[in-house]
PDB file of C-alpha atoms in Angstrom:
ATOM      1  CA  MET A   1      14.733 -18.401  20.111  1.00  0.00           C
ATOM      2  CA  THR A   2      13.657 -19.844  23.435  1.00  0.00           C
ATOM      3  CA  SER A   3      15.278 -23.040  24.659  1.00  0.00           C
ATOM      4  CA  THR A   4      11.982 -24.921  24.195  1.00  0.00           C
ATOM      5  CA  LEU A   5      11.720 -23.888  20.558  1.00  0.00           C
ATOM      6  CA  TRP A   6      15.387 -24.628  20.020  1.00  0.00           C
ATOM      7  CA  ARG A   7      14.969 -28.156  21.380  1.00  0.00           C
ATOM      8  CA  GLN A   8      12.131 -28.756  18.942  1.00  0.00           C
ATOM      9  CA  THR A   9      14.522 -28.166  16.031  1.00  0.00           C
ATOM     10  CA  VAL A  10      16.508 -31.267  17.077  1.00  0.00           C
ATOM     11  CA  PRO A  11      14.113 -34.177  17.752  1.00  0.00           C
ATOM     12  CA  SER A  12      15.261 -36.513  20.574  1.00  0.00           C
ATOM     13  CA  PRO A  13      18.651 -34.840  21.017  1.00  0.00           C
ATOM     14  CA  VAL A  14      21.534 -36.836  22.492  1.00  0.00           C
ATOM     15  CA  VAL A  15      22.601 -33.676  24.335  1.00  0.00           C
ATOM     16  CA  TYR A  16      20.257 -30.935  25.439  1.00  0.00           C
ATOM     17  CA  ALA A  17      21.550 -27.935  27.381  1.00  0.00           C
ATOM     18  CA  ASP A  18      18.843 -25.609  28.662  1.00  0.00           C
ATOM     19  CA  ALA A  19      19.992 -22.149  29.841  1.00  0.00           C
ATOM     20  CA  ILE A  20      23.227 -23.395  31.427  1.00  0.00           C
ATOM     21  CA  HIS A  21      25.041 -21.034  33.772  1.00  0.00           C
ATOM     22  CA  LYS A  22      28.339 -21.855  35.434  1.00  0.00           C
ATOM     23  CA  SER A  23      30.253 -19.638  37.847  1.00  0.00           C
ATOM     24  CA  PHE A  24      33.539 -20.058  39.656  1.00  0.00           C
ATOM     25  CA  GLY A  25      33.122 -17.749  42.630  1.00  0.00           C
ATOM     26  CA  PRO A  26      32.320 -14.297  41.252  1.00  0.00           C
ATOM     27  CA  LEU A  27      33.401 -15.253  37.718  1.00  0.00           C
ATOM     28  CA  GLU A  28      30.500 -16.306  35.493  1.00  0.00           C
ATOM     29  CA  VAL A  29      31.954 -18.479  32.727  1.00  0.00           C
ATOM     30  CA  LEU A  30      28.740 -19.754  31.087  1.00  0.00           C
ATOM     31  CA  LYS A  31      25.898 -17.264  30.769  1.00  0.00           C
ATOM     32  CA  GLY A  32      22.808 -19.142  29.684  1.00  0.00           C
ATOM     33  CA  ILE A  33      23.966 -21.657  27.060  1.00  0.00           C
ATOM     34  CA  SER A  34      21.183 -23.517  25.235  1.00  0.00           C
ATOM     35  CA  LEU A  35      22.279 -26.177  22.777  1.00  0.00           C
ATOM     36  CA  ALA A  36      20.881 -29.387  21.321  1.00  0.00           C
ATOM     37  CA  VAL A  37      22.965 -32.044  19.561  1.00  0.00           C
ATOM     38  CA  ALA A  38      21.299 -34.735  17.458  1.00  0.00           C
ATOM     39  CA  GLU A  39      22.353 -38.364  17.246  1.00  0.00           C
ATOM     40  CA  GLY A  40      25.241 -38.770  14.800  1.00  0.00           C
ATOM     41  CA  GLU A  41      25.875 -35.029  14.638  1.00  0.00           C
ATOM     42  CA  VAL A  42      29.379 -33.557  14.807  1.00  0.00           C
ATOM     43  CA  VAL A  43      29.389 -30.152  16.489  1.00  0.00           C
ATOM     44  CA  CYS A  44      32.596 -28.114  16.627  1.00  0.00           C
ATOM     45  CA  LEU A  45      32.891 -25.391  19.258  1.00  0.00           C
ATOM     46  CA  LEU A  46      35.098 -22.504  18.197  1.00  0.00           C
ATOM     47  CA  GLY A  47      36.015 -19.354  20.056  1.00  0.00           C
ATOM     48  CA  PRO A  48      38.816 -17.546  21.864  1.00  0.00           C
ATOM     49  CA  SER A  49      40.407 -18.859  25.032  1.00  0.00           C
ATOM     50  CA  GLY A  50      38.217 -18.189  28.031  1.00  0.00           C
ATOM     51  CA  SER A  51      34.970 -18.249  26.077  1.00  0.00           C
ATOM     52  CA  GLY A  52      33.604 -21.202  28.063  1.00  0.00           C
ATOM     53  CA  LYS A  53      33.970 -23.991  25.501  1.00  0.00           C
ATOM     54  CA  SER A  54      35.906 -26.416  27.702  1.00  0.00           C
ATOM     55  CA  THR A  55      33.764 -25.613  30.729  1.00  0.00           C
ATOM     56  CA  LEU A  56      30.658 -26.536  28.740  1.00  0.00           C
ATOM     57  CA  LEU A  57      32.198 -29.918  27.844  1.00  0.00           C
ATOM     58  CA  ARG A  58      33.117 -30.566  31.467  1.00  0.00           C
ATOM     59  CA  CYS A  59      29.558 -29.769  32.536  1.00  0.00           C
ATOM     60  CA  ILE A  60      28.158 -32.236  29.996  1.00  0.00           C
ATOM     61  CA  ASN A  61      30.315 -34.923  31.600  1.00  0.00           C
ATOM     62  CA  HIS A  62      29.547 -33.638  35.124  1.00  0.00           C
ATOM     63  CA  LEU A  63      33.205 -32.974  35.780  1.00  0.00           C
ATOM     64  CA  GLU A  64      31.857 -29.538  36.691  1.00  0.00           C
ATOM     65  CA  LYS A  65      28.467 -28.923  38.292  1.00  0.00           C
ATOM     66  CA  VAL A  66      26.236 -26.380  36.581  1.00  0.00           C
ATOM     67  CA  SER A  67      25.252 -23.356  38.667  1.00  0.00           C
ATOM     68  CA  SER A  68      21.787 -23.231  37.110  1.00  0.00           C
ATOM     69  CA  GLY A  69      19.913 -24.634  34.149  1.00  0.00           C
ATOM     70  CA  ARG A  70      19.428 -28.228  33.081  1.00  0.00           C
ATOM     71  CA  LEU A  71      21.667 -30.615  31.123  1.00  0.00           C
ATOM     72  CA  PHE A  72      20.345 -33.824  29.605  1.00  0.00           C
ATOM     73  CA  VAL A  73      22.177 -36.667  27.877  1.00  0.00           C
ATOM     74  CA  GLU A  74      19.837 -39.111  26.165  1.00  0.00           C
ATOM     75  CA  ASN A  75      16.905 -37.525  28.007  1.00  0.00           C
ATOM     76  CA  GLU A  76      18.431 -38.118  31.431  1.00  0.00           C
ATOM     77  CA  LEU A  77      19.540 -35.306  33.720  1.00  0.00           C
ATOM     78  CA  VAL A  78      23.308 -35.105  34.027  1.00  0.00           C
ATOM     79  CA  GLY A  79      24.445 -35.592  37.623  1.00  0.00           C
ATOM     80  CA  TYR A  80      21.052 -35.224  39.255  1.00  0.00           C
ATOM     81  CA  ARG A  81      17.697 -36.838  39.863  1.00  0.00           C
ATOM     82  CA  GLN A  82      14.587 -34.694  39.975  1.00  0.00           C
ATOM     83  CA  LYS A  83      11.788 -35.364  42.460  1.00  0.00           C
ATOM     84  CA  GLY A  84       8.967 -32.906  42.152  1.00  0.00           C
ATOM     85  CA  SER A  85      10.558 -29.479  41.883  1.00  0.00           C
ATOM     86  CA  ARG A  86      13.770 -30.442  43.705  1.00  0.00           C
ATOM     87  CA  LEU A  87      17.076 -31.804  42.361  1.00  0.00           C
ATOM     88  CA  TYR A  88      19.146 -34.394  44.195  1.00  0.00           C
ATOM     89  CA  GLU A  89      22.727 -35.061  43.208  1.00  0.00           C
ATOM     90  CA  LEU A  90      23.463 -38.649  42.257  1.00  0.00           C
ATOM     91  CA  SER A  91      25.918 -40.744  44.220  1.00  0.00           C
ATOM     92  CA  ASP A  92      29.480 -41.074  42.955  1.00  0.00           C
ATOM     93  CA  ALA A  93      28.728 -44.630  41.808  1.00  0.00           C
ATOM     94  CA  GLU A  94      25.670 -43.505  39.842  1.00  0.00           C
ATOM     95  CA  ILE A  95      27.594 -40.629  38.268  1.00  0.00           C
ATOM     96  CA  CYS A  96      30.422 -42.966  37.220  1.00  0.00           C
ATOM     97  CA  ALA A  97      27.945 -45.404  35.682  1.00  0.00           C
ATOM     98  CA  LYS A  98      26.285 -42.683  33.621  1.00  0.00           C
ATOM     99  CA  ARG A  99      29.614 -41.061  32.727  1.00  0.00           C
ATOM    100  CA  ALA A 100      30.727 -44.355  31.194  1.00  0.00           C
ATOM    101  CA  ARG A 101      28.358 -43.654  28.287  1.00  0.00           C
ATOM    102  CA  ILE A 102      30.262 -40.448  27.515  1.00  0.00           C
ATOM    103  CA  GLY A 103      33.793 -40.690  26.179  1.00  0.00           C
ATOM    104  CA  MET A 104      36.081 -37.721  26.774  1.00  0.00           C
ATOM    105  CA  VAL A 105      39.479 -36.957  25.292  1.00  0.00           C
ATOM    106  CA  PHE A 106      41.500 -34.156  26.871  1.00  0.00           C
ATOM    107  CA  GLN A 107      44.299 -31.851  25.739  1.00  0.00           C
ATOM    108  CA  GLY A 108      46.707 -33.786  27.943  1.00  0.00           C
ATOM    109  CA  PHE A 109      46.573 -37.471  27.142  1.00  0.00           C
ATOM    110  CA  ASN A 110      45.986 -38.573  30.758  1.00  0.00           C
ATOM    111  CA  LEU A 111      47.257 -42.097  30.144  1.00  0.00           C
ATOM    112  CA  PHE A 112      48.346 -44.164  33.131  1.00  0.00           C
ATOM    113  CA  PRO A 113      52.166 -43.968  32.871  1.00  0.00           C
ATOM    114  CA  HIS A 114      52.739 -47.337  34.562  1.00  0.00           C
ATOM    115  CA  MET A 115      50.493 -49.177  32.078  1.00  0.00           C
ATOM    116  CA  THR A 116      51.142 -50.171  28.486  1.00  0.00           C
ATOM    117  CA  ALA A 117      48.911 -48.882  25.710  1.00  0.00           C
ATOM    118  CA  LEU A 118      47.023 -52.181  25.806  1.00  0.00           C
ATOM    119  CA  GLN A 119      46.552 -52.044  29.582  1.00  0.00           C
ATOM    120  CA  ASN A 120      45.345 -48.427  29.386  1.00  0.00           C
ATOM    121  CA  VAL A 121      42.610 -49.413  26.940  1.00  0.00           C
ATOM    122  CA  MET A 122      41.650 -52.528  28.946  1.00  0.00           C
ATOM    123  CA  ALA A 123      41.423 -50.728  32.296  1.00  0.00           C
ATOM    124  CA  GLY A 124      37.954 -49.147  31.960  1.00  0.00           C
ATOM    125  CA  PRO A 125      36.071 -52.226  30.756  1.00  0.00           C
ATOM    126  CA  GLU A 126      37.766 -54.414  33.364  1.00  0.00           C
ATOM    127  CA  LEU A 127      37.383 -52.122  36.370  1.00  0.00           C
ATOM    128  CA  VAL A 128      34.094 -50.337  35.613  1.00  0.00           C
ATOM    129  CA  ARG A 129      32.121 -52.730  33.419  1.00  0.00           C
ATOM    130  CA  LYS A 130      33.614 -55.884  35.004  1.00  0.00           C
ATOM    131  CA  VAL A 131      34.450 -57.358  31.600  1.00  0.00           C
ATOM    132  CA  SER A 132      36.669 -60.452  31.716  1.00  0.00           C
ATOM    133  CA  LYS A 133      40.375 -59.936  31.073  1.00  0.00           C
ATOM    134  CA  SER A 134      40.312 -61.981  27.862  1.00  0.00           C
ATOM    135  CA  ALA A 135      37.309 -60.086  26.464  1.00  0.00           C
ATOM    136  CA  ALA A 136      38.817 -56.730  27.466  1.00  0.00           C
ATOM    137  CA  ARG A 137      42.113 -57.668  25.816  1.00  0.00           C
ATOM    138  CA  GLU A 138      40.419 -58.728  22.587  1.00  0.00           C
ATOM    139  CA  GLN A 139      38.395 -55.517  22.429  1.00  0.00           C
ATOM    140  CA  ALA A 140      41.422 -53.366  23.312  1.00  0.00           C
ATOM    141  CA  MET A 141      43.531 -54.883  20.526  1.00  0.00           C
ATOM    142  CA  SER A 142      40.697 -54.295  18.068  1.00  0.00           C
ATOM    143  CA  LEU A 143      40.447 -50.641  19.114  1.00  0.00           C
ATOM    144  CA  LEU A 144      44.207 -50.120  19.000  1.00  0.00           C
ATOM    145  CA  GLU A 145      44.140 -51.497  15.471  1.00  0.00           C
ATOM    146  CA  LYS A 146      41.281 -49.111  14.662  1.00  0.00           C
ATOM    147  CA  VAL A 147      43.382 -46.101  15.661  1.00  0.00           C
ATOM    148  CA  GLY A 148      46.537 -47.428  14.033  1.00  0.00           C
ATOM    149  CA  MET A 149      48.317 -48.358  17.268  1.00  0.00           C
ATOM    150  CA  ALA A 150      48.198 -52.168  17.363  1.00  0.00           C
ATOM    151  CA  ASP A 151      51.969 -52.364  16.845  1.00  0.00           C
ATOM    152  CA  LYS A 152      52.498 -50.235  19.975  1.00  0.00           C
ATOM    153  CA  ALA A 153      50.222 -52.270  22.253  1.00  0.00           C
ATOM    154  CA  ARG A 154      53.056 -53.172  24.642  1.00  0.00           C
ATOM    155  CA  SER A 155      54.652 -49.723  24.661  1.00  0.00           C
ATOM    156  CA  TYR A 156      54.417 -47.423  27.667  1.00  0.00           C
ATOM    157  CA  PRO A 157      53.253 -43.799  27.262  1.00  0.00           C
ATOM    158  CA  ARG A 158      56.797 -42.478  27.674  1.00  0.00           C
ATOM    159  CA  GLN A 159      57.792 -44.495  24.603  1.00  0.00           C
ATOM    160  CA  LEU A 160      55.099 -42.926  22.421  1.00  0.00           C
ATOM    161  CA  SER A 161      54.887 -39.620  20.601  1.00  0.00           C
ATOM    162  CA  GLY A 162      52.182 -37.153  21.544  1.00  0.00           C
ATOM    163  CA  GLY A 163      50.091 -38.122  18.557  1.00  0.00           C
ATOM    164  CA  GLN A 164      50.413 -41.796  19.414  1.00  0.00           C
ATOM    165  CA  GLN A 165      49.432 -41.165  23.034  1.00  0.00           C
ATOM    166  CA  GLN A 166      46.369 -39.234  21.932  1.00  0.00           C
ATOM    167  CA  ARG A 167      45.298 -42.061  19.630  1.00  0.00           C
ATOM    168  CA  VAL A 168      45.608 -44.485  22.552  1.00  0.00           C
ATOM    169  CA  ALA A 169      43.536 -42.059  24.635  1.00  0.00           C
ATOM    170  CA  ILE A 170      40.816 -42.132  21.958  1.00  0.00           C
ATOM    171  CA  ALA A 171      40.886 -45.943  21.929  1.00  0.00           C
ATOM    172  CA  ARG A 172      40.605 -45.951  25.726  1.00  0.00           C
ATOM    173  CA  ALA A 173      37.520 -43.713  25.565  1.00  0.00           C
ATOM    174  CA  LEU A 174      35.941 -45.906  22.877  1.00  0.00           C
ATOM    175  CA  ALA A 175      36.517 -49.036  24.982  1.00  0.00           C
ATOM    176  CA  MET A 176      33.616 -48.022  27.223  1.00  0.00           C
ATOM    177  CA  GLY A 177      31.199 -48.103  24.291  1.00  0.00           C
ATOM    178  CA  PRO A 178      30.190 -44.435  24.545  1.00  0.00           C
ATOM    179  CA  ARG A 179      27.104 -42.998  22.874  1.00  0.00           C
ATOM    180  CA  LEU A 180      28.756 -39.578  22.832  1.00  0.00           C
ATOM    181  CA  MET A 181      32.366 -38.444  22.416  1.00  0.00           C
ATOM    182  CA  LEU A 182      33.663 -35.149  23.803  1.00  0.00           C
ATOM    183  CA  PHE A 183      36.999 -33.800  22.567  1.00  0.00           C
ATOM    184  CA  ASP A 184      38.613 -30.905  24.426  1.00  0.00           C
ATOM    185  CA  GLU A 185      41.208 -29.417  22.068  1.00  0.00           C
ATOM    186  CA  PRO A 186      42.669 -32.868  21.389  1.00  0.00           C
ATOM    187  CA  THR A 187      45.463 -31.575  19.138  1.00  0.00           C
ATOM    188  CA  SER A 188      46.521 -28.427  21.006  1.00  0.00           C
ATOM    189  CA  ALA A 189      49.386 -30.168  22.845  1.00  0.00           C
ATOM    190  CA  LEU A 190      50.773 -31.810  19.692  1.00  0.00           C
ATOM    191  CA  ASP A 191      53.576 -30.806  17.390  1.00  0.00           C
ATOM    192  CA  PRO A 192      52.101 -29.620  14.064  1.00  0.00           C
ATOM    193  CA  GLU A 193      53.291 -32.679  12.142  1.00  0.00           C
ATOM    194  CA  LEU A 194      51.413 -34.989  14.551  1.00  0.00           C
ATOM    195  CA  VAL A 195      48.040 -33.221  14.363  1.00  0.00           C
ATOM    196  CA  GLY A 196      46.968 -34.951  11.163  1.00  0.00           C
ATOM    197  CA  GLU A 197      47.152 -38.487  12.539  1.00  0.00           C
ATOM    198  CA  VAL A 198      44.780 -37.639  15.414  1.00  0.00           C
ATOM    199  CA  LEU A 199      42.360 -35.719  13.197  1.00  0.00           C
ATOM    200  CA  ALA A 200      42.289 -38.704  10.822  1.00  0.00           C
ATOM    201  CA  VAL A 201      41.054 -40.956  13.647  1.00  0.00           C
ATOM    202  CA  MET A 202      38.401 -38.397  14.596  1.00  0.00           C
ATOM    203  CA  ARG A 203      37.374 -38.070  10.961  1.00  0.00           C
ATOM    204  CA  GLY A 204      36.879 -41.837  10.842  1.00  0.00           C
ATOM    205  CA  LEU A 205      34.648 -41.746  13.925  1.00  0.00           C
ATOM    206  CA  ALA A 206      32.549 -39.004  12.363  1.00  0.00           C
ATOM    207  CA  ASN A 207      32.164 -41.053   9.188  1.00  0.00           C
ATOM    208  CA  GLU A 208      30.925 -43.972  11.315  1.00  0.00           C
ATOM    209  CA  GLY A 209      28.156 -41.802  12.775  1.00  0.00           C
ATOM    210  CA  MET A 210      29.554 -41.160  16.257  1.00  0.00           C
ATOM    211  CA  THR A 211      27.907 -38.205  18.010  1.00  0.00           C
ATOM    212  CA  MET A 212      30.749 -35.799  18.748  1.00  0.00           C
ATOM    213  CA  ILE A 213      31.247 -32.398  20.355  1.00  0.00           C
ATOM    214  CA  VAL A 214      34.705 -31.054  19.581  1.00  0.00           C
ATOM    215  CA  VAL A 215      36.387 -28.006  21.082  1.00  0.00           C
ATOM    216  CA  THR A 216      39.042 -27.135  18.538  1.00  0.00           C
ATOM    217  CA  HIS A 217      41.075 -24.404  16.910  1.00  0.00           C
ATOM    218  CA  GLU A 218      41.486 -26.562  13.790  1.00  0.00           C
ATOM    219  CA  VAL A 219      39.237 -24.569  11.475  1.00  0.00           C
ATOM    220  CA  GLY A 220      40.059 -26.828   8.532  1.00  0.00           C
ATOM    221  CA  PHE A 221      38.837 -29.871  10.455  1.00  0.00           C
ATOM    222  CA  ALA A 222      35.648 -28.044  11.438  1.00  0.00           C
ATOM    223  CA  ARG A 223      35.061 -27.021   7.840  1.00  0.00           C
ATOM    224  CA  GLU A 224      35.506 -30.587   6.571  1.00  0.00           C
ATOM    225  CA  VAL A 225      33.895 -32.719   9.271  1.00  0.00           C
ATOM    226  CA  ALA A 226      31.428 -30.658  11.336  1.00  0.00           C
ATOM    227  CA  ASP A 227      27.725 -30.746  10.675  1.00  0.00           C
ATOM    228  CA  ARG A 228      27.417 -27.579  12.753  1.00  0.00           C
ATOM    229  CA  VAL A 229      29.870 -24.969  13.981  1.00  0.00           C
ATOM    230  CA  VAL A 230      29.081 -23.091  17.199  1.00  0.00           C
ATOM    231  CA  PHE A 231      31.070 -19.922  17.865  1.00  0.00           C
ATOM    232  CA  MET A 232      31.260 -18.959  21.548  1.00  0.00           C
ATOM    233  CA  ASP A 233      32.593 -15.820  23.168  1.00  0.00           C
ATOM    234  CA  GLY A 234      32.221 -14.474  26.674  1.00  0.00           C
ATOM    235  CA  GLY A 235      30.225 -17.466  27.868  1.00  0.00           C
ATOM    236  CA  VAL A 236      27.467 -17.210  25.268  1.00  0.00           C
ATOM    237  CA  VAL A 237      26.730 -18.688  21.844  1.00  0.00           C
ATOM    238  CA  VAL A 238      27.369 -15.821  19.450  1.00  0.00           C
ATOM    239  CA  GLU A 239      26.635 -17.612  16.186  1.00  0.00           C
ATOM    240  CA  GLN A 240      25.994 -21.117  14.893  1.00  0.00           C
ATOM    241  CA  GLY A 241      25.209 -22.847  11.643  1.00  0.00           C
ATOM    242  CA  THR A 242      26.740 -25.037   8.985  1.00  0.00           C
ATOM    243  CA  PRO A 243      30.496 -24.700   8.402  1.00  0.00           C
ATOM    244  CA  GLU A 244      29.700 -22.844   5.198  1.00  0.00           C
ATOM    245  CA  GLU A 245      27.490 -20.355   7.028  1.00  0.00           C
ATOM    246  CA  VAL A 246      29.755 -19.694  10.015  1.00  0.00           C
ATOM    247  CA  LEU A 247      33.224 -20.053   8.498  1.00  0.00           C
ATOM    248  CA  THR A 248      32.606 -18.616   5.042  1.00  0.00           C
ATOM    249  CA  ARG A 249      29.720 -16.196   5.573  1.00  0.00           C
ATOM    250  CA  PRO A 250      29.745 -15.227   9.280  1.00  0.00           C
ATOM    251  CA  GLN A 251      27.116 -12.664  10.255  1.00  0.00           C
ATOM    252  CA  ASN A 252      28.397 -11.528  13.647  1.00  0.00           C
ATOM    253  CA  GLU A 253      31.266  -9.041  13.795  1.00  0.00           C
ATOM    254  CA  ARG A 254      32.883 -10.939  16.685  1.00  0.00           C
ATOM    255  CA  THR A 255      32.931 -14.128  14.603  1.00  0.00           C
ATOM    256  CA  LYS A 256      34.396 -12.242  11.652  1.00  0.00           C
ATOM    257  CA  SER A 257      37.231 -10.743  13.708  1.00  0.00           C
ATOM    258  CA  PHE A 258      38.069 -14.108  15.307  1.00  0.00           C
ATOM    259  CA  LEU A 259      38.212 -15.914  11.961  1.00  0.00           C
ATOM    260  CA  ALA A 260      40.301 -13.124  10.443  1.00  0.00           C
ATOM    261  CA  ARG A 261      42.960 -13.842  13.077  1.00  0.00           C
ATOM    262  CA  VAL A 262      42.972 -17.622  12.931  1.00  0.00           C
ATOM    263  CA  LEU A 263      42.614 -18.250   9.201  1.00  0.00           C
TER     264      LEU A 263
END
């Protein structure tokens, strides 16, 4: 299926990747990825380490520049402006403004260690969106309550468990009012008993209709929450479909062998 035909299957996609290539020196990590994600859709990216899943997320957020191809979020080019046939990279200020619409949660929690949970959640709205301190505080407390962390508002990251830090990180991303949430293996750094509390928050966001792209090894979460599962290997999309199609009745031998190891 050509990228044009593929885009037509998802009207007005929130994310549209058209033949994305990404290389680091001689190493080509993404080899022509085309993907469209509809508003409110939850897409889980599965695949072995090194398959390009995290790199694709970082390109969507312009933390990495694509080597070729086009990436759009809400019909706007990511990181560039096109004039005629030429692309011009946006300024840092323009990139930051557009990136604010995209929430991203990493494997490492990336909280500011010198700030409390409340201050971490307030920081983005105050510094980037110039929201007043009182309004930022009110919103931050509401979001901490949403992720079950209101009672830890005045705790510093070092005083929180990994699962608690990740929930604060999710609240911090939500504070910017994103239209899209990207999760890069958000539970991989957690002890097994803490995984459930983070997945529960993500499950709640999915139920509220948040558009989400999730890189994960949690096959059970993908089976329960994803609208679509995309299996990647070697920098390409090998197979995609509903969780039932990909996880229960995979067609590609590479998908079958991967699932046989992880299930």
